[in-house]
CSV table of N, CA, C and O in Angstrom, one decimal:
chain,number,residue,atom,x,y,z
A,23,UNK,N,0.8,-1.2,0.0
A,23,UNK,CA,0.0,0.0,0.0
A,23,UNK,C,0.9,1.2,0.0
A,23,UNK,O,1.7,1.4,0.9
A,24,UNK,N,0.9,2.1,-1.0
A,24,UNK,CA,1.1,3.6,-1.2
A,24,UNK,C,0.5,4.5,-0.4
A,24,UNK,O,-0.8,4.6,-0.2
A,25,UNK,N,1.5,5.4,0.3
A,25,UNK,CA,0.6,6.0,1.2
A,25,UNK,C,0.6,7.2,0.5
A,25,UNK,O,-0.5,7.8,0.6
A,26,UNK,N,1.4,7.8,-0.2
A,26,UNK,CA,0.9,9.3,-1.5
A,26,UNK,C,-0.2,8.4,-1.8
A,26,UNK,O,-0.8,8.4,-0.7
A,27,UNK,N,-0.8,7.5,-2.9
A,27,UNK,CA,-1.6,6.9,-3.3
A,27,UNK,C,-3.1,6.8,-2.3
A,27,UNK,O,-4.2,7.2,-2.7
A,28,UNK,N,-2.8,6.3,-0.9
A,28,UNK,CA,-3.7,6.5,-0.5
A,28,UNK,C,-4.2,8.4,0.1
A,28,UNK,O,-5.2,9.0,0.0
A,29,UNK,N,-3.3,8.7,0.5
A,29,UNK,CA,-3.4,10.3,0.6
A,29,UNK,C,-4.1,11.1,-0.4
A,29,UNK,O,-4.9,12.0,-0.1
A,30,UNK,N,-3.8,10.7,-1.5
A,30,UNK,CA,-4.6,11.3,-3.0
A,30,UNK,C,-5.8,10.8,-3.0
A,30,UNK,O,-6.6,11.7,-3.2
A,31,UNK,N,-6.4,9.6,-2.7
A,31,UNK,CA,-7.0,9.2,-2.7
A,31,UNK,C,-8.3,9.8,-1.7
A,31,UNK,O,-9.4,10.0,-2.2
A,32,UNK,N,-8.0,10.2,0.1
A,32,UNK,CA,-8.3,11.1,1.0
A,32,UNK,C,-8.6,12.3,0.1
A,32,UNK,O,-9.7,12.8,0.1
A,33,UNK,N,-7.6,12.8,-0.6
A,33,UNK,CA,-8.2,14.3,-1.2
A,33,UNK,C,-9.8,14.2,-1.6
A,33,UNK,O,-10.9,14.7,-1.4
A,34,UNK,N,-9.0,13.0,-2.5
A,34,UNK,CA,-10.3,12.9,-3.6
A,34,UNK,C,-11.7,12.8,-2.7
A,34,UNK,O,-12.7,13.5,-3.0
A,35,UNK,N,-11.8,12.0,-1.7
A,35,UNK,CA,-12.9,12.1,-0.8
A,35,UNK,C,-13.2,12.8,-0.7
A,35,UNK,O,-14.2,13.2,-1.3
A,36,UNK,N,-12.3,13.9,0.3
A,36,UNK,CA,-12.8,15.0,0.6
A,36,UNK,C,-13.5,16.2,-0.2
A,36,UNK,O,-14.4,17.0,0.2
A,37,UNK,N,-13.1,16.3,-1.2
A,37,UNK,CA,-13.2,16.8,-2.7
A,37,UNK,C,-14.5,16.7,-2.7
A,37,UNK,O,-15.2,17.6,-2.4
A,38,UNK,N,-15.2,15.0,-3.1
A,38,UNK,CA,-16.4,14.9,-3.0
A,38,UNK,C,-17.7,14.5,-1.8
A,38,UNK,O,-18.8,14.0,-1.9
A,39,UNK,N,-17.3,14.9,-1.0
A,39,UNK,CA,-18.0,15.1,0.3
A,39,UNK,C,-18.9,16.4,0.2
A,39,UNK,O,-18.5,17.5,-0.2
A,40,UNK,N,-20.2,16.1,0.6
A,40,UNK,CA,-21.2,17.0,0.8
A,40,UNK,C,-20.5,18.7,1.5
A,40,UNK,O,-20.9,19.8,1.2
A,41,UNK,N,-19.6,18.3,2.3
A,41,UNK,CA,-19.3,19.1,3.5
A,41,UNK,C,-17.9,20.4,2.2
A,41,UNK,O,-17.8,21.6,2.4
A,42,UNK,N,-17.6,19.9,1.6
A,42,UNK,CA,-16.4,20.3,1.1
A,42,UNK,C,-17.4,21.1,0.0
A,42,UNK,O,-17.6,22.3,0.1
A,43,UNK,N,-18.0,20.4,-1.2
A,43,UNK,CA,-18.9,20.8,-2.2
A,43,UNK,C,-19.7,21.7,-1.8
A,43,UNK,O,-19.9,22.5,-2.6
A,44,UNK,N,-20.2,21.7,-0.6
A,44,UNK,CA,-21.0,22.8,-0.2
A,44,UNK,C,-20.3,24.4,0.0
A,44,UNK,O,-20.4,25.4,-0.5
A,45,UNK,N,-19.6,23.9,1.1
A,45,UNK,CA,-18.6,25.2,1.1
A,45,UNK,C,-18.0,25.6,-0.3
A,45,UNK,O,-18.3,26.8,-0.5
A,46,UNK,N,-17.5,25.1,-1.0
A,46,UNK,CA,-16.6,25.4,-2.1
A,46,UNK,C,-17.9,26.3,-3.0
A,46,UNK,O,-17.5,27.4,-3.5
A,47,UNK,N,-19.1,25.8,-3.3
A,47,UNK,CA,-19.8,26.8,-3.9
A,47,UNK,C,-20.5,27.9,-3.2
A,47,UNK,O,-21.4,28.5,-3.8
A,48,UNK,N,-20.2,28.1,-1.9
A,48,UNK,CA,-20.6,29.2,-1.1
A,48,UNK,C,-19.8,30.2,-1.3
A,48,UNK,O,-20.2,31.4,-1.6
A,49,UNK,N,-18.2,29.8,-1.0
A,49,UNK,CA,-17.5,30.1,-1.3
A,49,UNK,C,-17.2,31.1,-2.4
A,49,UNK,O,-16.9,32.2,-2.1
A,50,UNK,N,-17.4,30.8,-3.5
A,50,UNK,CA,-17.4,30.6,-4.7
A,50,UNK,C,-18.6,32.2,-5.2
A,50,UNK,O,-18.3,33.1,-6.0
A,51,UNK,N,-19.6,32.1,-4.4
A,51,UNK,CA,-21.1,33.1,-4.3
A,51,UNK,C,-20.3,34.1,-3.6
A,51,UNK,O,-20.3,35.2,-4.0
A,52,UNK,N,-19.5,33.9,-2.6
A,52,UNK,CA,-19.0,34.5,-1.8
A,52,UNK,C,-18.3,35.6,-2.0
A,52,UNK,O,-18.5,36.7,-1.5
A,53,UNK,N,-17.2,35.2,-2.9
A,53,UNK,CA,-16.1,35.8,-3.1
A,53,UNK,C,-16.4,36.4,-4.9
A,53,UNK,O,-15.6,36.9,-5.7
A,54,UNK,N,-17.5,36.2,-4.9
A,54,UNK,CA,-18.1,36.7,-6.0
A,54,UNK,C,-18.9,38.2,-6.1
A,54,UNK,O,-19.4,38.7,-7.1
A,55,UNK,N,-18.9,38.9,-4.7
A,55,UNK,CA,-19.3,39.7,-3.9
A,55,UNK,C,-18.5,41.0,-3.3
A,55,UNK,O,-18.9,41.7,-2.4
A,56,UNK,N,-17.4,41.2,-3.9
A,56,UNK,CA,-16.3,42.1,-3.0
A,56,UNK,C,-16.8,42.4,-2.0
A,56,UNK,O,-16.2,42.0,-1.0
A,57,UNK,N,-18.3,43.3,-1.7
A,57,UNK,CA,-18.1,43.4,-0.2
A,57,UNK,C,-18.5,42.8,0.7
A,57,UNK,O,-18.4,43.4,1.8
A,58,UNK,N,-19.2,41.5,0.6
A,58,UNK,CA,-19.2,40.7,1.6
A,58,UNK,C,-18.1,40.1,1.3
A,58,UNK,O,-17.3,40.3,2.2
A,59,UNK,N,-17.5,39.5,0.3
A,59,UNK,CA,-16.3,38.9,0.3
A,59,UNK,C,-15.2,40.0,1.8
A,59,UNK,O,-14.9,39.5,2.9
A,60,UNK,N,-14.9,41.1,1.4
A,60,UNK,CA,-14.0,41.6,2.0
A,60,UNK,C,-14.9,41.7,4.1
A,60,UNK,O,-14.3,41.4,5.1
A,61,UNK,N,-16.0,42.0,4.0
A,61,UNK,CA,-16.8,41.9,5.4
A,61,UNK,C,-16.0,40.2,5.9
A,61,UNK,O,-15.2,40.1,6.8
A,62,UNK,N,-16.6,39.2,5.0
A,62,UNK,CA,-16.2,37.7,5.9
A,62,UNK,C,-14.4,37.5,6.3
A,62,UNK,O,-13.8,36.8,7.1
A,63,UNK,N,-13.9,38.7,5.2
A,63,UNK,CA,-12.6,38.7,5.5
A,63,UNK,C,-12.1,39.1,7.3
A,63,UNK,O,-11.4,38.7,8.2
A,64,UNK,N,-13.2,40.3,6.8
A,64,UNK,CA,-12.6,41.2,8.4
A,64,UNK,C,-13.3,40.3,9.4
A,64,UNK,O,-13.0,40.5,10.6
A,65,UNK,N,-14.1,39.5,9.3
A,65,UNK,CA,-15.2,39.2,10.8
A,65,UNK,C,-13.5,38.0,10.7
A,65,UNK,O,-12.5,38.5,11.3
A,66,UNK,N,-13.2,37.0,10.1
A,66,UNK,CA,-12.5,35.7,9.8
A,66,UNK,C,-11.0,36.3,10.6
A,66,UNK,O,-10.2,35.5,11.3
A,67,UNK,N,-10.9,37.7,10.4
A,67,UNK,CA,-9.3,37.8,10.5
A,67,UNK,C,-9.4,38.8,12.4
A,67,UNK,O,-8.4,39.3,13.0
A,68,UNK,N,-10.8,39.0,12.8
A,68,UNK,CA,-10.7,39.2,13.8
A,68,UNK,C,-11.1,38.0,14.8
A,68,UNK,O,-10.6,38.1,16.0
A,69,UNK,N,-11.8,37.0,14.4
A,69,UNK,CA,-11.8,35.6,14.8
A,69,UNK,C,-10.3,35.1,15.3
A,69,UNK,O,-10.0,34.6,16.4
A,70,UNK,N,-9.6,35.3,14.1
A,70,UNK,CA,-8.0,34.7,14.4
A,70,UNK,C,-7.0,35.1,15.1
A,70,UNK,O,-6.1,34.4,15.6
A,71,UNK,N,-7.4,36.9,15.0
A,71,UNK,CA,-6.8,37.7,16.2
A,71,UNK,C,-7.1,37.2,17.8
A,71,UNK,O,-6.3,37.0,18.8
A,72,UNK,N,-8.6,37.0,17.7
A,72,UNK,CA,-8.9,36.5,19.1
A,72,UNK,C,-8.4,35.5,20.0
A,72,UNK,O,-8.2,35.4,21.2
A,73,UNK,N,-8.3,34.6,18.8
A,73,UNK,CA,-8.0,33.3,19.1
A,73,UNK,C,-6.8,32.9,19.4
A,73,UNK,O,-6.6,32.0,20.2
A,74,UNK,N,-5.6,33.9,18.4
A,74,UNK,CA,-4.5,33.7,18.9
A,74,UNK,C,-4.0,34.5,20.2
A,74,UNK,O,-2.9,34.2,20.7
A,75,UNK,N,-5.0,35.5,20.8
A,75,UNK,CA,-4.7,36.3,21.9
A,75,UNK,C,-5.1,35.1,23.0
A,75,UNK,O,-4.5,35.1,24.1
A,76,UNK,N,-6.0,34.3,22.7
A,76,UNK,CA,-6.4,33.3,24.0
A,76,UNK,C,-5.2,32.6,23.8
A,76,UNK,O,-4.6,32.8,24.9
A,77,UNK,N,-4.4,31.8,22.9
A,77,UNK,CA,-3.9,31.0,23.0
A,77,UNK,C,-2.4,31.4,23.8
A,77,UNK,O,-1.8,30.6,24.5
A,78,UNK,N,-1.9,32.4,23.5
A,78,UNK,CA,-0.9,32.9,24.0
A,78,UNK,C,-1.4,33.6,25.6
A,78,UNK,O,-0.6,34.2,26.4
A,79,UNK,N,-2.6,33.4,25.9
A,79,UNK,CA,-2.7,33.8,27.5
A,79,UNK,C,-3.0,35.0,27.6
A,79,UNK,O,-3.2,35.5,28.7
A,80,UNK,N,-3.2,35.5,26.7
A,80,UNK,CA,-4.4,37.0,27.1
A,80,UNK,C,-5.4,37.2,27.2
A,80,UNK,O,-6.1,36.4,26.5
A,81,UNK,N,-6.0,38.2,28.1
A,81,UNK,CA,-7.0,38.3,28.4
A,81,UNK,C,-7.7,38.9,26.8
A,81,UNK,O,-7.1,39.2,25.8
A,82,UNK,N,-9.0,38.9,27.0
A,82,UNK,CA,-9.8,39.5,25.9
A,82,UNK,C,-10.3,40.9,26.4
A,82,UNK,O,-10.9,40.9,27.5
A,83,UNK,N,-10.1,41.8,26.0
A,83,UNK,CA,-10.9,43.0,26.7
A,83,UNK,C,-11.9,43.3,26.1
A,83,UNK,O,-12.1,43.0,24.9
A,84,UNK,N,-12.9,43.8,27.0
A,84,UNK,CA,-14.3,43.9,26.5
A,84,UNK,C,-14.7,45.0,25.2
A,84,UNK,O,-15.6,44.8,24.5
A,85,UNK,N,-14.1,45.8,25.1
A,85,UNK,CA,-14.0,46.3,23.3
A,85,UNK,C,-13.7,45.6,22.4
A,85,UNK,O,-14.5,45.7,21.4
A,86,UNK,N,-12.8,44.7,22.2
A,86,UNK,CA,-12.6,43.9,21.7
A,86,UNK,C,-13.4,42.4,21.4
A,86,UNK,O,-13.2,41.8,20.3
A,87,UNK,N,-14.1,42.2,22.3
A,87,UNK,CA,-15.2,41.3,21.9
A,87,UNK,C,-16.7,41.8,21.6
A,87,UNK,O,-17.7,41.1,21.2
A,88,UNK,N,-16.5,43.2,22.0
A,88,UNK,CA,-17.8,43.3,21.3
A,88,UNK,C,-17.6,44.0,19.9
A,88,UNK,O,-18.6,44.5,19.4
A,89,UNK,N,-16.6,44.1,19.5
A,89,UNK,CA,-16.3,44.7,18.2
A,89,UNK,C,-16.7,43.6,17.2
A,89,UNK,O,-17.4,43.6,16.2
A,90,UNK,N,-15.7,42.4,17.8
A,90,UNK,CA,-15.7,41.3,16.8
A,90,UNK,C,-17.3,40.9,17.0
A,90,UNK,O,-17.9,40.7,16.0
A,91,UNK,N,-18.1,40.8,18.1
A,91,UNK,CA,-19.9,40.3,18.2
A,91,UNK,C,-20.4,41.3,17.4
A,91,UNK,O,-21.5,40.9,16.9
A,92,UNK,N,-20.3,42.3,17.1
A,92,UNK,CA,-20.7,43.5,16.2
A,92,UNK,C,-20.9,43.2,15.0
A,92,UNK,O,-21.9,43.4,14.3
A,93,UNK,N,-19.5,42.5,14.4
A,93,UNK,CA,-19.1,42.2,13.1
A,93,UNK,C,-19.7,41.2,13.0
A,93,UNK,O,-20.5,41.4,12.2
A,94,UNK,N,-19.8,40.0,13.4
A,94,UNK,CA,-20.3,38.7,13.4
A,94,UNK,C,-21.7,39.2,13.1
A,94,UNK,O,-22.3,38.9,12.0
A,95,UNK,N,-22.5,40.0,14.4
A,95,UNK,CA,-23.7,40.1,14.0
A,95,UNK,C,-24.2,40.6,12.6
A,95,UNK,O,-25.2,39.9,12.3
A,96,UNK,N,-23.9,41.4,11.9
A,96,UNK,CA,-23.8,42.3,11.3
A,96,UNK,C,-23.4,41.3,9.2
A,96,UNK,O,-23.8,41.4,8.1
A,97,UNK,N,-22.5,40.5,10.1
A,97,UNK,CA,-22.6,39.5,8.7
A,97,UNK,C,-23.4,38.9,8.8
A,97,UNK,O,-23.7,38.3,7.8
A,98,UNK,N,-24.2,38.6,10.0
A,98,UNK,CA,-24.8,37.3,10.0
A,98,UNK,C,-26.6,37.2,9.6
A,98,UNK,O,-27.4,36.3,9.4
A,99,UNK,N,-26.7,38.7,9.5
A,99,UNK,CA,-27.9,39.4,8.6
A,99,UNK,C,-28.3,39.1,7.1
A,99,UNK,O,-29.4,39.1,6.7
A,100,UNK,N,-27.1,38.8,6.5
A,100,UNK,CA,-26.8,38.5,5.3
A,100,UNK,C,-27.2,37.0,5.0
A,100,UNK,O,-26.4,36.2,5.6
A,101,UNK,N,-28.1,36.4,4.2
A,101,UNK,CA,-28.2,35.0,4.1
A,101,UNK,C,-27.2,34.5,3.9
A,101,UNK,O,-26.9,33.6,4.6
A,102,UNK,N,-26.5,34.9,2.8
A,102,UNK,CA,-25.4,33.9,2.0
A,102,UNK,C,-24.0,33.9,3.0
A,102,UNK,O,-23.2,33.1,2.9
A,103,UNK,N,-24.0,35.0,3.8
A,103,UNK,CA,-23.0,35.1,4.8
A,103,UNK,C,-23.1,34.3,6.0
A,103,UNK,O,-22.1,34.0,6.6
A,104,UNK,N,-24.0,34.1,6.3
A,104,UNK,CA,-24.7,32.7,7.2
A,104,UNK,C,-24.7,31.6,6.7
A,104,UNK,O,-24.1,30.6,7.1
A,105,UNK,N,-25.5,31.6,5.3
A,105,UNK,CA,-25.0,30.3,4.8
A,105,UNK,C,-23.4,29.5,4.5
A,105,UNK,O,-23.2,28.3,4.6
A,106,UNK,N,-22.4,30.7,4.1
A,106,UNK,CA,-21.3,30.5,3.9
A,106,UNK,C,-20.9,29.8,5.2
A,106,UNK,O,-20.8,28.6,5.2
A,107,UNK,N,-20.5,30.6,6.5
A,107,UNK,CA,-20.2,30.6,7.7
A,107,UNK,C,-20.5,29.5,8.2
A,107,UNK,O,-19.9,29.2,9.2
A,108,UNK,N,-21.3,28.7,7.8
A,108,UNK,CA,-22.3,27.7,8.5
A,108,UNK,C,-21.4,26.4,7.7
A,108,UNK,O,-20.9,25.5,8.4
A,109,UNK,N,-21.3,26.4,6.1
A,109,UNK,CA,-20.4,25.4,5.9
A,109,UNK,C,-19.5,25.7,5.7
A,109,UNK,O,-18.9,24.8,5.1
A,110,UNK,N,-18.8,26.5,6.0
A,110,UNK,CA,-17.1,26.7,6.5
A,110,UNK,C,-16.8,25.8,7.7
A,110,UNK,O,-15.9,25.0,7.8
A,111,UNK,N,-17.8,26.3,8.9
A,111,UNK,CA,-18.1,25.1,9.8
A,111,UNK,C,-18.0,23.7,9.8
A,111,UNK,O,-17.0,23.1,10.1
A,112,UNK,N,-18.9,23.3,9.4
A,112,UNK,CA,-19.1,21.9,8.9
A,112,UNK,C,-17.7,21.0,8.6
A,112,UNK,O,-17.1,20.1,9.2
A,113,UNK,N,-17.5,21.9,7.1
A,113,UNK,CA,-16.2,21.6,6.8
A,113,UNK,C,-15.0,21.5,7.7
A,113,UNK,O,-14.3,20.5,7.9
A,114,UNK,N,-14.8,22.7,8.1
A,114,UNK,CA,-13.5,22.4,8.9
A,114,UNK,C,-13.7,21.4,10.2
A,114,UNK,O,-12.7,20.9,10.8
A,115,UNK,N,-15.2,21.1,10.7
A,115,UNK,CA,-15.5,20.2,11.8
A,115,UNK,C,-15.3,18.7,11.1
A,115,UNK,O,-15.5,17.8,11.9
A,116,UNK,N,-14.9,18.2,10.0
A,116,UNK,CA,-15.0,17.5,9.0
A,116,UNK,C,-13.4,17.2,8.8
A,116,UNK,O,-13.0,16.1,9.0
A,117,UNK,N,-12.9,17.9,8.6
A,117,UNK,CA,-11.5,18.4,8.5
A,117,UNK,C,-10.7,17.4,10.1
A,117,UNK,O,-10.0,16.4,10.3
A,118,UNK,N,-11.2,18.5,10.9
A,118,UNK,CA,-11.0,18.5,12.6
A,118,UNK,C,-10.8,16.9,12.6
A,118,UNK,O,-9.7,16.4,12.5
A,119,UNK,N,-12.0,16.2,12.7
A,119,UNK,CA,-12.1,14.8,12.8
A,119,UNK,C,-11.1,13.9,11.7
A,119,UNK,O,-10.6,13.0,12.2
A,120,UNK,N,-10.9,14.1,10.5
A,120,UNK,CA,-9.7,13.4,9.9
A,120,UNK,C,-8.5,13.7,10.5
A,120,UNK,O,-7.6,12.8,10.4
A,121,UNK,N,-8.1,14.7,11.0
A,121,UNK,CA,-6.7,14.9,11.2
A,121,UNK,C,-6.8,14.4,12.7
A,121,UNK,O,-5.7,14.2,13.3
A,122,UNK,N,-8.1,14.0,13.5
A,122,UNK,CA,-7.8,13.4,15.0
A,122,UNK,C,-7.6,11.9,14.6
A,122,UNK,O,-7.1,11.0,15.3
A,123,UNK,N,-8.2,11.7,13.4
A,123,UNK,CA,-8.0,10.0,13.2
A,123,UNK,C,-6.9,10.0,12.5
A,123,UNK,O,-6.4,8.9,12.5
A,124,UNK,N,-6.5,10.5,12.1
A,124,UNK,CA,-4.9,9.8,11.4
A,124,UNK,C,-3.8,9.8,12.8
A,124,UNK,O,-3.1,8.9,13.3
A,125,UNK,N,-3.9,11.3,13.0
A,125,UNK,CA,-3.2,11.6,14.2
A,125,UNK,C,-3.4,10.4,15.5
A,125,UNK,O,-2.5,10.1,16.2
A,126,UNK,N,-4.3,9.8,15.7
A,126,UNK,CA,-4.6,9.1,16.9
A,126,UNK,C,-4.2,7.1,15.8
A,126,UNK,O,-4.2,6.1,16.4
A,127,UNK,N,-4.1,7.1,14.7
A,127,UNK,CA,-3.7,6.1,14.4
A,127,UNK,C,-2.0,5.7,14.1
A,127,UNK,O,-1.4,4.6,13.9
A,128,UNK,N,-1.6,7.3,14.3
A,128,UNK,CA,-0.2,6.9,14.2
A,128,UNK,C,0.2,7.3,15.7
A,128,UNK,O,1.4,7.5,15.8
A,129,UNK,N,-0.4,7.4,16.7
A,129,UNK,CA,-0.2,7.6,18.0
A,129,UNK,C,0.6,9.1,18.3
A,129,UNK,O,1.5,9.3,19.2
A,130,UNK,N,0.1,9.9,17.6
A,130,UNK,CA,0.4,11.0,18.1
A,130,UNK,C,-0.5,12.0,19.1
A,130,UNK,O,0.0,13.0,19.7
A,131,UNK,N,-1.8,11.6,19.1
A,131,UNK,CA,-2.9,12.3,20.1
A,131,UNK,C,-3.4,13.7,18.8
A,131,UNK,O,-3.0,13.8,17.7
A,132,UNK,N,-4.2,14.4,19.5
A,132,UNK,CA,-4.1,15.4,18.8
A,132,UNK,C,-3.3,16.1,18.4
A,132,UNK,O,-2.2,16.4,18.9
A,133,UNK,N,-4.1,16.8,16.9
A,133,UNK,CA,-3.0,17.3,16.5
A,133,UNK,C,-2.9,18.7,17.1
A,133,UNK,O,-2.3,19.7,16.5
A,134,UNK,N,-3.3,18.8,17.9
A,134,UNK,CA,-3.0,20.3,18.8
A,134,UNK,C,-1.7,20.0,19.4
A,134,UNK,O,-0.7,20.8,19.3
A,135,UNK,N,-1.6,19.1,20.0
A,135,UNK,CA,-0.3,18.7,20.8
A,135,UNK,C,1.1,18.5,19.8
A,135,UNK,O,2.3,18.5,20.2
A,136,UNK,N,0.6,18.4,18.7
A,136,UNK,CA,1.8,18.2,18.1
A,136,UNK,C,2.6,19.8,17.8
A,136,UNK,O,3.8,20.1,17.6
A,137,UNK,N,1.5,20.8,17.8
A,137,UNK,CA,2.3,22.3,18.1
A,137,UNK,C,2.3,22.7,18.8
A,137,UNK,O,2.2,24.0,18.8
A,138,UNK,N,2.3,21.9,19.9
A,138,UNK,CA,2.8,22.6,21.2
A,138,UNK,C,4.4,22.8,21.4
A,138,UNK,O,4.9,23.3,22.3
């Protein structure tokens, strides 16, 4: 057994999974849009700010989270920006779970721990 071979093979799944196809033509509506395109940009890249501030041990200050619930809200008015958002979700929950099963079959645990 080829493990590129089987790996390509994993793409290909994922490729055609409800979870991937959906997003990808959301996506697709999405970025078809400059200004929601550029809105899911800013809610996505204040999400990441956040998240890297928790992870390094900061506190969140309260301007700061209500700026980013501001933005969230505010896209989330938008159908197709809920719709998107929603299988972005999916997907990467989809995602999450392959990379805990490979990871947990070559005995590494999660793959969080592996960048620690």
């Amino acid at each position: 057994m080829n493990v590129y071979d089987q790996a390509h093979g994993l793409a290909q799944a994922i490729k055609a999974s409800q979870e991937f196809i959906q997003y990808d033509a959301l996506k697709k509506q999405v970025d078809a849009n400059p200004e929601l395109a550029a809105m899911v940009k800013e809610v996505q890249a204040k999400q990441f700010e956040l998240q890297a501030k928790q992870m390094m041990g900061e506190q969140m200050n309260a301007e700061m989270m209500a700026q980013a619930q501001q933005l969230y809200a505010i896209m989330m008015r938008d159908p197709l920006a809920m719709q998107y958002m929603e299988a972005q979700m999916r997907f990467s929950l989809m995602m999450n779970d392959v990379y805990k099963i490979i990871g947990e079959a070559v005995g590494i645990g999660d793959m969080a721990d592996m960048l620690k």
